[in-house]
Amino acid sequence: MKILLRCFGLTVCLLGQLGSVSPVQAAVQTLNLFGRSNGELPAVVLDEADWRWLRDKGSLRLGVSLPDSAPFGMITGGQDYEGITADYAALLAGMLHIRIEVLRYDSRAEAMQALRDGELDLVGTVNSFDGTDPELALTSPYVQAPSVLVTRCGTSKVLAPDLAGNRLAVVDHVQPTDAVTANYPKAALQLHPSAQSAIGAVAFHQADAYLGDAVSTHYLVGKYFHNDVYLTTLSGVFSTHFSFALNQRNRQLLQIINAALEVIPISDRMTILRRWGAGDLNVAGLDPLQFTEAERRWMHKHPRLTVAVNDGLPPVSFFDGQGEFRGIGAEVLAKVSQRTGLKFDVLRSSSMEKLIEQVRAGNADLIAAFTPSAVREGELRFTRPYLTSPFVLITQEGVDRPQSLEGMVGKRLAMRRGNALSEYIRGTFPGIQLVETATSAEALALLDKGEADGALNSLINGRYMILRQYRDRLRVASVVGPLSAPTGFATDRGALELYSILDKALQSIPPEELDELTSPWRHDVVIDNDSWLHHRSAVIQGFVIFALLLILALVWIAHLRKLVSIRVKAERALNDQMEFMRALIDGTPHPIYVRDREGRLISCNSAYLDALGLPREAVMGKRLIDSPVVGRSDAQTFQAEYVKVMESGTRWLQDRTYIHTDGVVHTVYHWMLPYHTSEGVVMGIIAGWIDISDRQRLMEQLQNAKKSADDANRAKTTFLATMSHEIRTPMNAVIGMLELAMKKADQGIMDRFAIEVASGAARGLLDLIGDILDIARIESGRLSLTPERASLRELVESVVRMFEGVARQKGVRLLLDFDLKASRDVLIDPLRFKQILSNLLSNAIKFTDEGEVRLSVQTVLGVCGERLAIHVQVKDSGIGISAEDQALLFNPFGQARNNHQSARGGSGLGLVISRTLCEMMDGQLHLTSVPGKGTQIDIRLDLLILQPVPAAESPAAVLTDQASVLNILVIDDYPANRLLLSQQLFYLGHSVSDAEDGAHGLRAWRNGHFDVVITDCNMPVMNGYELTRAIRDEEKSLGAEPCLILGLTANAQPEERDRCLAEGMDDCLFKPISLGDLSARLASVQSGVEPSTHGALSPVVEGEINLSSLQQLTHGDHNAIRKLLGNLASSNEEDMLRLIKLFGEHDLSGLSGLAHRVKGGARLIKAGSLILCCEQLETVCMGADSAALTEAVDALQQAMEQLAQTLERHMADPDAVERGAGIAVD
């Protein structure tokens, strides 16, 4: 009982201890280190501290893991660890005089984690992929292996260089997948746990290629997959270095192992590699051949070659019982294929002459095994030999047989025709009677039969043949002749690239590898590859008997089959004809039907039934008039046409329409033709149609689209003609009046009236451009409203005041009838409302010569008192408009045609814009007119009423007290505009400074104090927006009072004003700006300087080059005129340099912009030819004619050079300024 209790207690303790063991510890197994490297160990030099550390350490723990990574590390017998890594570990143990313990883990991850935790000292077979771990350190590599590609044997598929669309197998923890993916981005990557698994996937069609290191790949292919896969080519993706991995903290052990690995000699390293099948790393494409570019192109063009093989030259070349090419030549060809990637197709031949003929005729590219001779070298080109064997004399067994060539004198010597020793024997032993045969086998057969006394053959072939067929009958007597029998490849004399490729491939095969290929064939080993030779007679006799019996049976069977075949063919032909007819009719996508002489339907295809939407039984056997297909009238028409076709015997083709029973009208191309019997009797009609309804609709749509395009084209022509008229009319007034004023100015007469007329015409032209822009915004949907608080009465009265003078001049009374209830603040776009009233009053006064124009504003409060309904009426007593013309007035550029008043001016855009603006305000505009009595326009709007706000001091009151001088900075990249604005500000009495771009302007602003900055928005270096942001940032950082920044641009768009405000500007001014507008905008600015009578003039000029006008503009300041001309000349030089640069870069956008810039300055001095050249270049830049571009640039450059010369001459003559002489540049 006590014994049982003790046993139970012991069991409990053991179970408790086992339960306390961690899973990782339970998986660790200690193995024996089985190293195969023996002999003298190299001495390693270490410091005394290192030796002391090793003695204290006592042993090193080497970690290995599953699965095996052959041939680096393998577990054999369940307890021994061997391989390349084991051999190196054993060397290290002996060199460092320390014991190495091997611990096995279930996975590589567990082993690496144990190394990080300090449970192991080192782990073997570690590559650079694992070396990326920052906690690990790698020793010097003990094996360096290039990467190789492995593909499957027997496949005809040629792998692309980038493996596109192929499955590429790699080992998960060995190959750097990022490098593999970078080199083969189009390959489908497969990760495998081991190299053996990955190569197996290729061998068994689960992958197309394997990429791995050369050492393990060569070992595994040679041991397990020799007949399944082969190494194709060297891959330059990576080169794998195998090292020992240590913990990063164990630096002393890292130095010790590196020192030991460094002294291991190359011979020992090669011994280890050779021991594990990797000593010949230069095989199978691992040592890349240096092919020339021509050779690579040749191989790419000829991936498969035909090799001629002699089937009677064993063991060099022969065919086994299954017809497979065997022998030393076959194995050498396989090596060549591995190194070059070429594939070989075998062409069997029975004699050397046939081999040569096959190459000559181009049926074969090379001969697998051939011995050169003087005669053959004139016909073929021979590579270096891969096999050399001496010539021997073969005789029959017996003591009285010849032993040498001397003993063969007077006897018969059999040899293969073309043998290399034939000339030697004829010259040295003329008494020997030579018997030439087609093959070496025939020579031995003659010797065996006694028809020859000796035979000459190579040693390897003769010995093999004796052992195979003539054992104990023939023997090798002696080695003869001064030459050996070299065997190599033979090519055509002209195939230089192929010869060079084969020769380089043979050079890459080391001699020891060739010895390994030939050694199995040099021993007494015979492969019984042809049982046919042993049983040929019996097989032939049995075959003859069987053939006779078979012939008798076949004759009878053939007779019966012939009778059956005739009947089957007839039935098949009939069925084929029926099937053909069915497919021809039923498979046609268009309806086809057949009717008899009575009009009954006897056949139709599926398309016919689908088109009519009826089942087959509803129409078969019925006339069209009896079936619910079409209306009765259409059916009768069709029936009459059927009869007409059958009576006339001619076909009928026509387009026609019919109405289906569902009411849909179809347009079809209908055809009918009669069909006859073999006697020519008409039996009915075959008919069908093609539905062209969709085509007809497309034709109608095409016609409509063409009409719309023609209308649009005519509208464009009308628009251009109208615009030409509307623009030229005010331009005629501007140019004519200014020309008249200039002529009078030359006579000392100041014609103010002409200038006023020109100014009025120019303003009208500006209004016309504004209307055109509004029309463009309307058509593009970009016209928008900006509602704000406004007094309705003030808006109406301001418009009336504006037209009072015009009405008074014409003698027309302008009356305002304003309802006092409309004196409210409302939410409205004041600019657009005034535009509507201005357009209507302008038209009313323009077409009223006597009487009155009445503007009436009546209001009705809404129900809730929050909205105001406005009724605006403009009524005149003018000439009126006919009803026909009223339909045209609301089209762009539409004017009344029943009067001559239209010639007075107007583009015909006002009413269109006014009506559009009313509709955008949710209102209505209605026109009524009677010719000869007048016109009335009614506008109805519904506006939101705003609550009154406390009255503020009027701007007029503020302005009356302001007479201070402002310090203003003007920034513009164009000198003429800069001078114009400076002179305008100087005229207003302000102090002005200027700068040529944003960068200079920013420096000027920093160095001075300015109340106002007026800047152009678009400038080089730094534009106005960037300048504004920079100024605002500096003002914010310095805490300074913000100055007034005004943008100045020619882009008169609301979006431009919004952008200026968004960038930090206070307002945006649009070019051209008048003195009144400029003065009004600056009136509210507080000055920081005292008034002065002397202003700083900007060195910019505006206006004509005529010096009298410049003198008026500059108040007679001759220095300012000279400065203007100097700036114009400098700007002209810069623009010429920029013109050449942009033309050299073919920058069309830049050239167009430069031409526009130069044109602006040219207009100021009225340089007509320069303006024309600029406009021509702008037009050419919109096209792609390089010749026209060159001519336009050349013309502009010449015009600019002429301007430069003219300005230079004038500036050189100081008296010209005072004389007021003009400069003619045109």
mmCIF file with all atom_site columns, C-alpha atoms in Angstrom, residues 99 118 290 315 337 409 475 482 581 583 610 640 683 685 693 724 749 866 908 1121 1206:
data_model
loop_
_atom_site.group_PDB
_atom_site.id
_atom_site.type_symbol
_atom_site.label_atom_id
_atom_site.label_alt_id
_atom_site.label_comp_id
_atom_site.label_asym_id
_atom_site.label_entity_id
_atom_site.label_seq_id
_atom_site.pdbx_PDB_ins_code
_atom_site.Cartn_x
_atom_site.Cartn_y
_atom_site.Cartn_z
_atom_site.occupancy
_atom_site.B_iso_or_equiv
_atom_site.pdbx_formal_charge
_atom_site.auth_seq_id
_atom_site.auth_comp_id
_atom_site.auth_asym_id
_atom_site.auth_atom_id
_atom_site.pdbx_PDB_model_num
ATOM 1  C CA . ARG A 1 99   ? 31.520  22.831  -27.764  1.00 0.00 ? 99   ARG A CA 1
ATOM 2  C CA . GLY A 1 118  ? 19.166  35.357  -25.245  1.00 0.00 ? 118  GLY A CA 1
ATOM 3  C CA . GLN A 1 290  ? 29.161  36.740  -72.388  1.00 0.00 ? 290  GLN A CA 1
ATOM 4  C CA . PRO A 1 315  ? 27.445  5.637   -76.627  1.00 0.00 ? 315  PRO A CA 1
ATOM 5  C CA . SER A 1 337  ? 20.241  24.122  -73.535  1.00 0.00 ? 337  SER A CA 1
ATOM 6  C CA . VAL A 1 409  ? 49.587  -4.879  -94.168  1.00 0.00 ? 409  VAL A CA 1
ATOM 7  C CA . ARG A 1 475  ? 38.507  -7.426  -78.910  1.00 0.00 ? 475  ARG A CA 1
ATOM 8  C CA . PRO A 1 482  ? 49.023  9.781   -84.047  1.00 0.00 ? 482  PRO A CA 1
ATOM 9  C CA . MET A 1 581  ? -31.683 25.967  -95.558  1.00 0.00 ? 581  MET A CA 1
ATOM 10 C CA . ALA A 1 583  ? -30.071 28.144  -90.764  1.00 0.00 ? 583  ALA A CA 1
ATOM 11 C CA . ASP A 1 610  ? -40.633 38.844  -83.793  1.00 0.00 ? 610  ASP A CA 1
ATOM 12 C CA . ALA A 1 640  ? -51.798 43.114  -105.279 1.00 0.00 ? 640  ALA A CA 1
ATOM 13 C CA . MET A 1 683  ? -45.003 28.601  -107.375 1.00 0.00 ? 683  MET A CA 1
ATOM 14 C CA . ILE A 1 685  ? -42.889 34.478  -103.876 1.00 0.00 ? 685  ILE A CA 1
ATOM 15 C CA . SER A 1 693  ? -37.337 53.366  -89.356  1.00 0.00 ? 693  SER A CA 1
ATOM 16 C CA . SER A 1 724  ? -18.732 95.478  -86.997  1.00 0.00 ? 724  SER A CA 1
ATOM 17 C CA . ILE A 1 749  ? -7.048  126.107 -82.333  1.00 0.00 ? 749  ILE A CA 1
ATOM 18 C CA . GLU A 1 866  ? -43.141 93.049  -45.842  1.00 0.00 ? 866  GLU A CA 1
ATOM 19 C CA . GLY A 1 908  ? -30.295 96.317  -80.168  1.00 0.00 ? 908  GLY A CA 1
ATOM 20 C CA . ILE A 1 1121 ? 8.407   113.943 -71.866  1.00 0.00 ? 1121 ILE A CA 1
ATOM 21 C CA . THR A 1 1206 ? 12.784  106.704 -84.127  1.00 0.00 ? 1206 THR A CA 1
#
